[in-house]
Amino acid sequence: MAKIVCVLYADPVDGYPKSYARDDLPKIDRYPGGQTLPTPKAIDFKPGTLLGSVSGELGLRKYLESLGHKFVVTADKDGPNSVFERELIDADIVISQPFWPAYLTAERIAKAKNLKLAITAGIGSDHVDLAAASKRNISVVEVTYCNSISVSEHVVMMILGLVRNYIPSYQWVVKGGWNIADCVARSYDVEGMHVGTVAAGRIGLAVLRRLKPFDMHLHYYDRHRLADSVEKELNLIWHASVEDMVKVCDVVTINAPLHPETEHLFNDALIGKMKRGAYLVNTARGKICDRDAVVRALQSGRLAGYAGDVWFPQPAPADHPWRTMPHHGMTPHISGTSLSAQARYAAGVREILECWFEGRPIRDEYLIVQGGALAGAGAHSYSQGNATAGSEEAARFRQQA
Ligand code: NDP
């Protein structure tokens, strides 16, 4: 019997939904490029229902209990007295979502003597100390591609929202006004602007594809260059360094994983090289940006707007300055957990667990750490190390609540 501890975000404040806005989800068989969607033998949930919150349980309870395993689900994840920290002590498997990350620091890994597998129900395993996991031979896996397209849609929405000044205009309506001049004094068209992505992986490339019909000039910076045919098809301009790219862009979108190479990449120095009045959209990870440098840049006008859904730590404390800085379009971490995405990553977690318990290999593209080293997608996209430092500050959210 194994013990599986699953950390999920809390149910809606007015209770687990009894009905939904829509009756079904579109049917999608493959991701762009051909990778198949998750292929579990069965699922015990209805796609389109809320699976990522505590009562949704990622639809896993029936399956795990039928095999005799113990399944613990909690949202209480931060601080030494949290349910997560107590249950972790004898857990074999931990499941966590980046939206409400159960930070697996070296200290926590040291306490979790039985831990063998850490599953990210989503994409981005930076909430796990990957160096410590490698050392202990803990496998770290995620559901690669499950929400990449979801995020790319969100990025496009946020770029348009910032450039066209959507949120302040909406607020004038709610306040009962008709203040057209106030709304449009910061409103532009994206047509003709230069937009650049830091990383052109699954999300970055999907963002570029979606922005192409807006007649924007498309730029990218990545360690590996895209195929010549893709560069030609989208008329892409590749830059050998992130500095070169940000200098010429009106809009920059960050789509790289958080690892030691990208931590605090957007600091005062790099933001200082951006065009005055540029927009920065970050749905990758909060810690890729220096928190206070972003605030300073919005206050000085170096940046005309900043939007994204990722913070550090998560949940962000009530006094996190990104909640109140000027010209921002922040949301909580939601872009990769639409009901559509939840159905895919819940099925992906089920597929991973079926493989694990049946002794079958987990897909290479889902692997981040295996056999004591970066593996699969992790070997391609991450660098060895740890990006969890400072995550204990997440406990302040609960103390303030
Ligand atoms: P991919 O692995 O497909 O793409 C990541 C890309 O980042 C790769 O092309 C990789 O390049 C590139 N990269 C890595 N390090 C660097 C670096 N130092 N400089 C430039 N490029 C770099 O992942 P996805 O596109 O699916 O996801 C990207 C990230 O987005 C995730 O790791 C996660 O942090 C975040 N995310 C956020 C979500 C949300 O809900 N907000 C949901 C899903 C993901 P190469 O391989 O060429 O080295």
XYZ file of C-alpha atoms and ligand atoms in Angstrom:
449
model
C 0.000 0.000 0.000
C 1.283 3.461 -0.865
C 0.411 6.764 0.709
C -0.328 9.567 -1.742
C -0.561 13.147 -0.494
C -2.239 15.543 -2.893
C -2.198 19.306 -2.383
C -4.952 21.182 -4.216
C -6.365 24.705 -4.018
C -9.419 25.320 -1.847
C -12.980 24.942 -3.148
C -14.863 28.099 -4.254
C -15.872 30.321 -1.315
C -19.554 29.577 -1.953
C -19.049 25.825 -2.161
C -18.190 23.169 -4.732
C -20.177 23.904 -7.940
C -23.484 22.070 -8.423
C -23.746 23.178 -12.065
C -21.497 24.646 -14.754
C -21.702 27.406 -17.364
C -21.271 24.908 -20.220
C -22.249 21.287 -20.788
C -19.186 19.896 -22.526
C -15.601 20.470 -23.644
C -14.404 20.447 -27.248
C -12.795 17.158 -28.264
C -9.060 17.437 -28.921
C -7.015 14.360 -29.859
C -3.499 15.678 -30.264
C -1.445 18.689 -29.326
C 0.228 20.782 -32.050
C 3.241 18.799 -33.235
C 1.501 15.473 -32.732
C 2.023 14.558 -29.050
C -1.018 12.621 -27.836
C -3.168 13.846 -24.997
C -2.961 11.754 -21.777
C -3.908 8.109 -22.275
C -5.002 6.630 -18.941
C -6.832 3.289 -19.112
C -9.866 4.938 -17.499
C -10.995 8.127 -15.785
C -13.462 8.534 -12.938
C -14.423 12.161 -13.515
C -16.555 14.176 -15.890
C -14.387 16.436 -18.086
C -15.455 20.039 -17.555
C -15.994 19.712 -13.808
C -13.808 21.361 -11.173
C -11.054 18.815 -10.528
C -8.213 21.015 -9.250
C -9.845 22.028 -5.958
C -9.938 19.896 -2.822
C -13.378 18.355 -3.449
C -12.496 17.578 -7.081
C -9.558 15.420 -5.895
C -8.283 15.275 -9.504
C -10.851 12.494 -9.873
C -8.371 10.050 -8.325
C -9.925 8.734 -5.094
C -11.912 5.811 -6.520
C -8.939 4.541 -8.525
C -6.377 4.851 -5.725
C -8.607 3.385 -3.010
C -9.609 0.479 -5.234
C -5.913 -0.469 -5.244
C -5.761 -0.209 -1.446
C -3.726 2.996 -1.338
C -4.177 5.798 1.179
C -5.117 9.095 -0.461
C -4.882 12.347 1.507
C -6.051 15.604 -0.084
C -5.464 18.995 1.510
C -5.119 22.683 0.695
C -3.214 23.334 3.930
C 0.334 23.428 2.604
C 2.442 26.159 4.223
C 4.272 26.325 7.512
C 5.563 23.617 9.850
C 2.104 22.926 11.329
C 0.375 22.477 7.990
C -1.448 19.239 7.126
C 0.940 18.819 4.190
C 4.048 18.976 6.341
C 2.538 16.467 8.814
C 1.333 14.018 6.158
C 4.538 14.281 4.151
C 6.547 12.397 6.791
C 5.451 8.943 5.553
C 4.201 9.795 2.045
C 5.378 7.727 -0.932
C 4.009 10.086 -3.570
C 3.223 13.805 -3.536
C 0.940 15.427 -6.113
C 0.899 19.205 -6.330
C -0.251 21.922 -8.725
C 1.857 24.984 -9.616
C -1.199 27.205 -9.004
C -1.115 26.349 -5.288
C 2.345 24.868 -4.998
C 3.334 22.525 -2.189
C 6.940 23.676 -2.013
C 9.178 20.624 -1.704
C 12.293 22.233 -0.279
C 15.425 20.306 0.690
C 14.291 20.481 4.353
C 10.920 18.940 3.534
C 12.485 16.307 1.299
C 14.821 15.357 4.152
C 11.777 14.771 6.393
C 9.941 12.696 3.758
C 11.925 9.501 4.126
C 9.588 7.365 1.954
C 9.114 9.856 -0.873
C 9.816 8.346 -4.287
C 7.688 10.324 -6.735
C 6.643 13.988 -6.988
C 3.976 14.613 -9.612
C 3.225 18.106 -10.880
C -0.402 18.243 -11.970
C 0.408 20.822 -14.614
C 3.685 22.113 -16.050
C 6.625 23.632 -14.161
C 8.278 21.722 -11.322
C 10.317 24.605 -9.904
C 8.392 24.294 -6.607
C 10.461 21.141 -6.055
C 14.137 21.475 -5.112
C 15.292 19.505 -8.140
C 18.857 19.179 -6.857
C 17.652 17.698 -3.558
C 15.209 15.405 -5.384
C 18.009 14.185 -7.667
C 20.244 13.481 -4.677
C 17.533 11.390 -3.003
C 16.656 9.636 -6.301
C 13.092 10.952 -6.188
C 11.437 11.030 -9.614
C 9.864 14.364 -10.552
C 7.339 14.329 -13.380
C 4.849 16.744 -14.915
C 2.087 16.579 -17.508
C 3.942 18.189 -20.395
C 1.700 20.119 -22.855
C -1.460 19.703 -20.749
C -2.000 23.454 -20.377
C 0.507 25.041 -22.771
C -2.225 26.152 -25.164
C -4.375 27.386 -22.262
C -1.505 29.651 -21.190
C -0.824 30.889 -24.712
C -4.454 32.029 -24.966
C -4.066 33.845 -21.649
C -0.881 35.581 -22.833
C -2.636 36.930 -25.923
C -5.537 38.109 -23.762
C -3.154 39.889 -21.379
C -1.178 41.574 -24.164
C -4.391 42.911 -25.705
C -5.718 43.829 -22.255
C -2.650 45.930 -21.432
C -2.058 47.558 -24.806
C -5.729 48.428 -25.354
C -6.163 49.487 -21.682
C -9.057 47.081 -21.134
C -9.133 46.735 -17.336
C -9.240 50.476 -16.452
C -11.894 50.993 -19.150
C -13.992 48.159 -17.696
C -13.651 49.745 -14.269
C -15.074 53.064 -15.556
C -18.183 51.190 -16.666
C -18.585 49.471 -13.309
C -18.156 52.839 -11.545
C -21.053 54.226 -13.640
C -18.878 56.489 -15.811
C -18.555 57.097 -19.551
C -15.015 58.453 -19.401
C -13.801 57.819 -22.911
C -10.802 60.158 -22.731
C -9.659 58.586 -19.462
C -9.896 55.155 -21.063
C -8.140 55.925 -24.343
C -5.346 58.149 -23.040
C -3.335 54.917 -22.572
C -4.889 52.801 -25.347
C -3.013 51.640 -28.482
C -3.321 49.053 -31.275
C -0.963 46.072 -31.313
C -0.853 46.133 -35.114
C 2.681 46.889 -36.257
C 4.211 46.495 -32.784
C 7.236 44.281 -32.188
C 6.554 41.419 -29.785
C 9.205 39.042 -28.486
C 9.044 35.847 -26.462
C 11.725 34.750 -24.028
C 11.708 31.028 -24.924
C 9.911 29.530 -27.882
C 8.913 26.181 -26.431
C 5.357 24.887 -26.461
C 3.824 28.054 -25.001
C 6.170 30.597 -26.582
C 5.649 29.255 -30.085
C 1.879 28.991 -29.585
C 1.833 32.667 -28.531
C 3.745 33.667 -31.667
C 1.358 31.670 -33.858
C -1.648 33.333 -32.247
C -0.206 36.842 -32.601
C 0.729 36.425 -36.268
C -2.792 37.332 -37.538
C -2.595 40.622 -35.590
C 0.141 41.756 -38.004
C 2.743 42.155 -35.277
C 6.470 41.704 -35.933
C 7.496 38.486 -34.183
C 10.784 37.995 -32.280
C 12.136 35.230 -30.081
C 15.095 34.359 -27.910
C 15.744 30.731 -27.021
C 18.815 28.593 -26.328
C 17.856 26.343 -29.242
C 16.776 27.792 -32.559
C 13.437 26.773 -34.092
C 13.346 24.878 -37.405
C 14.081 26.994 -40.430
C 10.641 26.184 -41.845
C 8.927 27.588 -38.724
C 11.057 30.734 -38.776
C 10.095 31.285 -42.409
C 6.416 30.452 -41.962
C 5.999 33.018 -39.160
C 8.661 35.435 -40.407
C 10.429 35.185 -37.030
C 13.444 37.195 -35.942
C 15.752 35.185 -33.646
C 18.044 36.976 -31.186
C 21.230 35.495 -29.770
C 20.652 37.171 -26.398
C 17.675 38.309 -24.397
C 19.231 41.812 -24.144
C 19.286 42.174 -27.932
C 15.646 41.163 -28.153
C 14.155 43.330 -25.405
C 15.829 46.464 -26.836
C 13.674 46.337 -29.969
C 10.360 45.037 -28.586
C 7.223 46.934 -27.650
C 5.849 43.841 -25.929
C 7.842 41.082 -24.228
C 6.296 37.799 -23.079
C 8.171 35.390 -20.799
C 7.641 31.687 -21.479
C 10.720 29.961 -20.022
C 10.784 27.636 -17.020
C 12.132 28.943 -13.708
C 15.530 27.454 -12.962
C 18.829 28.949 -11.793
C 19.562 30.451 -15.259
C 16.260 32.349 -15.437
C 15.765 33.318 -11.764
C 15.559 37.154 -11.539
C 16.487 37.447 -15.224
C 14.295 40.557 -15.494
C 16.088 42.787 -12.996
C 16.719 46.557 -13.078
C 19.533 46.101 -15.600
C 17.531 44.082 -18.156
C 14.313 46.078 -17.716
C 16.482 49.193 -18.137
C 17.367 47.983 -21.642
C 13.691 47.686 -22.683
C 12.064 50.410 -24.774
C 10.400 53.140 -22.708
C 6.718 52.274 -22.564
C 7.179 48.567 -23.285
C 4.734 46.007 -21.889
C 5.889 42.901 -20.033
C 3.683 39.813 -19.729
C 4.876 36.982 -17.511
C 2.814 33.822 -17.181
C 5.903 31.629 -16.703
C 7.009 32.094 -13.092
C 6.977 35.145 -10.805
C 10.562 34.667 -9.710
C 11.889 35.153 -13.253
C 11.261 38.844 -12.534
C 12.768 40.846 -9.701
C 9.646 41.852 -7.762
C 10.723 45.373 -6.825
C 12.407 46.128 -10.160
C 9.001 45.599 -11.854
C 7.325 47.999 -9.418
C 10.033 50.618 -9.978
C 9.741 50.298 -13.758
C 5.971 50.824 -13.677
C 6.333 53.811 -11.382
C 8.992 55.447 -13.574
C 7.204 54.732 -16.871
C 9.976 52.473 -18.210
C 7.215 49.845 -18.440
C 3.754 50.965 -19.604
C 2.180 47.814 -18.187
C 2.855 44.464 -16.548
C 0.521 41.487 -16.519
C 0.671 37.846 -15.666
C -0.671 35.264 -13.288
C 2.493 34.030 -11.599
C 3.901 35.348 -8.322
C 6.496 34.410 -5.766
C 5.704 32.957 -3.403
C 2.239 31.558 -4.032
C -0.151 32.449 -2.594
C 1.177 36.003 -2.640
C 0.887 37.749 0.741
C -1.864 40.389 0.977
C 0.801 43.121 0.973
C 2.665 41.849 -2.125
C 3.414 45.077 -4.064
C 2.234 43.594 -7.378
C -1.323 43.724 -6.025
C -1.218 47.537 -5.894
C 1.449 48.698 -8.385
C 0.248 50.999 -11.209
C -0.805 49.758 -14.675
C -0.887 46.062 -13.884
C -3.224 43.343 -15.080
C -2.415 40.587 -12.613
C -4.632 37.623 -11.790
C -3.990 34.797 -9.346
C -2.243 31.838 -10.971
C -5.080 30.647 -13.213
C -3.989 30.537 -16.847
C -3.113 26.841 -16.819
C -6.063 25.654 -14.754
C -9.120 26.384 -16.860
C -11.687 23.586 -16.637
C -10.399 22.473 -20.047
C -6.815 22.199 -18.772
C -7.887 20.448 -15.563
C -9.444 17.592 -17.537
C -6.131 17.066 -19.349
C -3.842 17.218 -16.357
C -6.130 15.084 -14.183
C -6.025 12.436 -16.918
C -2.260 12.894 -17.179
C -1.764 12.345 -13.455
C -3.922 9.211 -13.701
C -1.764 7.965 -16.600
C 1.431 8.597 -14.587
C 0.050 6.786 -11.525
C -1.102 3.814 -13.640
C 2.406 3.547 -15.097
C 4.015 3.833 -11.671
C 1.862 1.182 -9.988
C 1.976 -1.180 -12.971
C 5.761 -0.877 -13.335
C 5.510 0.634 -16.828
C 7.794 3.486 -17.913
C 6.398 7.000 -17.631
C 6.517 8.858 -20.964
C 9.874 10.457 -21.580
C 8.251 13.829 -22.244
C 6.772 13.835 -18.711
C 10.126 13.300 -16.955
C 11.914 16.156 -15.200
C 14.162 14.210 -12.795
C 14.752 10.470 -12.877
C 17.562 8.213 -11.722
C 19.284 11.032 -9.847
C 19.550 13.511 -12.747
C 17.529 15.786 -15.007
C 15.785 13.597 -17.588
C 13.345 13.817 -20.511
C 11.711 17.256 -20.812
C 13.674 18.326 -17.715
C 17.028 17.653 -19.365
C 15.945 19.781 -22.328
C 14.375 22.757 -20.569
C 15.847 23.058 -17.044
C 19.316 23.560 -15.575
C 20.385 21.647 -12.477
C 19.772 23.395 -9.159
C 17.095 24.777 -6.888
C 14.687 27.711 -7.230
C 12.609 27.244 -4.057
C 14.573 29.633 -1.789
C 12.218 32.033 -0.017
C 9.125 29.860 -0.518
C 8.471 29.680 3.249
C 7.121 33.245 2.920
C 3.972 31.656 1.430
C 2.891 30.947 5.032
C 2.270 34.700 5.506
C -0.876 34.497 3.342
C -2.523 32.153 5.839
C -1.389 34.218 8.816
C -2.917 37.347 7.238
C -6.215 35.639 6.310
P 8.581 23.939 -22.872
O 9.505 23.009 -22.174
O 7.899 23.500 -24.107
O 9.337 25.285 -23.242
C 10.272 25.852 -22.421
C 11.256 26.587 -23.291
O 12.065 27.388 -22.441
C 12.170 25.656 -24.051
O 12.098 26.013 -25.416
C 13.542 26.004 -23.472
O 14.504 26.110 -24.432
C 13.342 27.420 -23.009
N 14.360 27.827 -22.048
C 14.747 27.193 -20.924
N 15.690 27.897 -20.307
C 15.910 28.999 -21.058
C 16.788 30.103 -20.934
N 17.643 30.203 -19.917
N 16.732 31.039 -21.888
C 15.904 30.935 -22.944
N 15.036 29.906 -23.113
C 15.050 28.959 -22.171
O 7.517 24.393 -21.780
P 6.144 25.175 -21.944
O 6.287 26.157 -23.049
O 5.004 24.242 -21.976
O 6.099 25.930 -20.540
C 7.075 26.904 -20.198
C 6.918 27.335 -18.763
O 5.699 28.035 -18.610
C 6.827 26.193 -17.740
O 8.091 25.702 -17.368
C 6.118 26.860 -16.595
O 7.043 27.504 -15.743
C 5.258 27.901 -17.281
N 3.842 27.517 -17.270
C 2.944 28.324 -16.644
C 1.632 27.951 -16.546
C 0.612 28.839 -15.897
O -0.441 28.354 -15.533
N 0.872 30.124 -15.760
C 1.162 26.656 -17.073
C 2.158 25.956 -17.838
C 3.454 26.357 -17.877
P 15.431 24.956 -24.922
O 14.688 23.692 -24.674
O 15.567 25.342 -26.343
O 16.646 25.065 -24.131
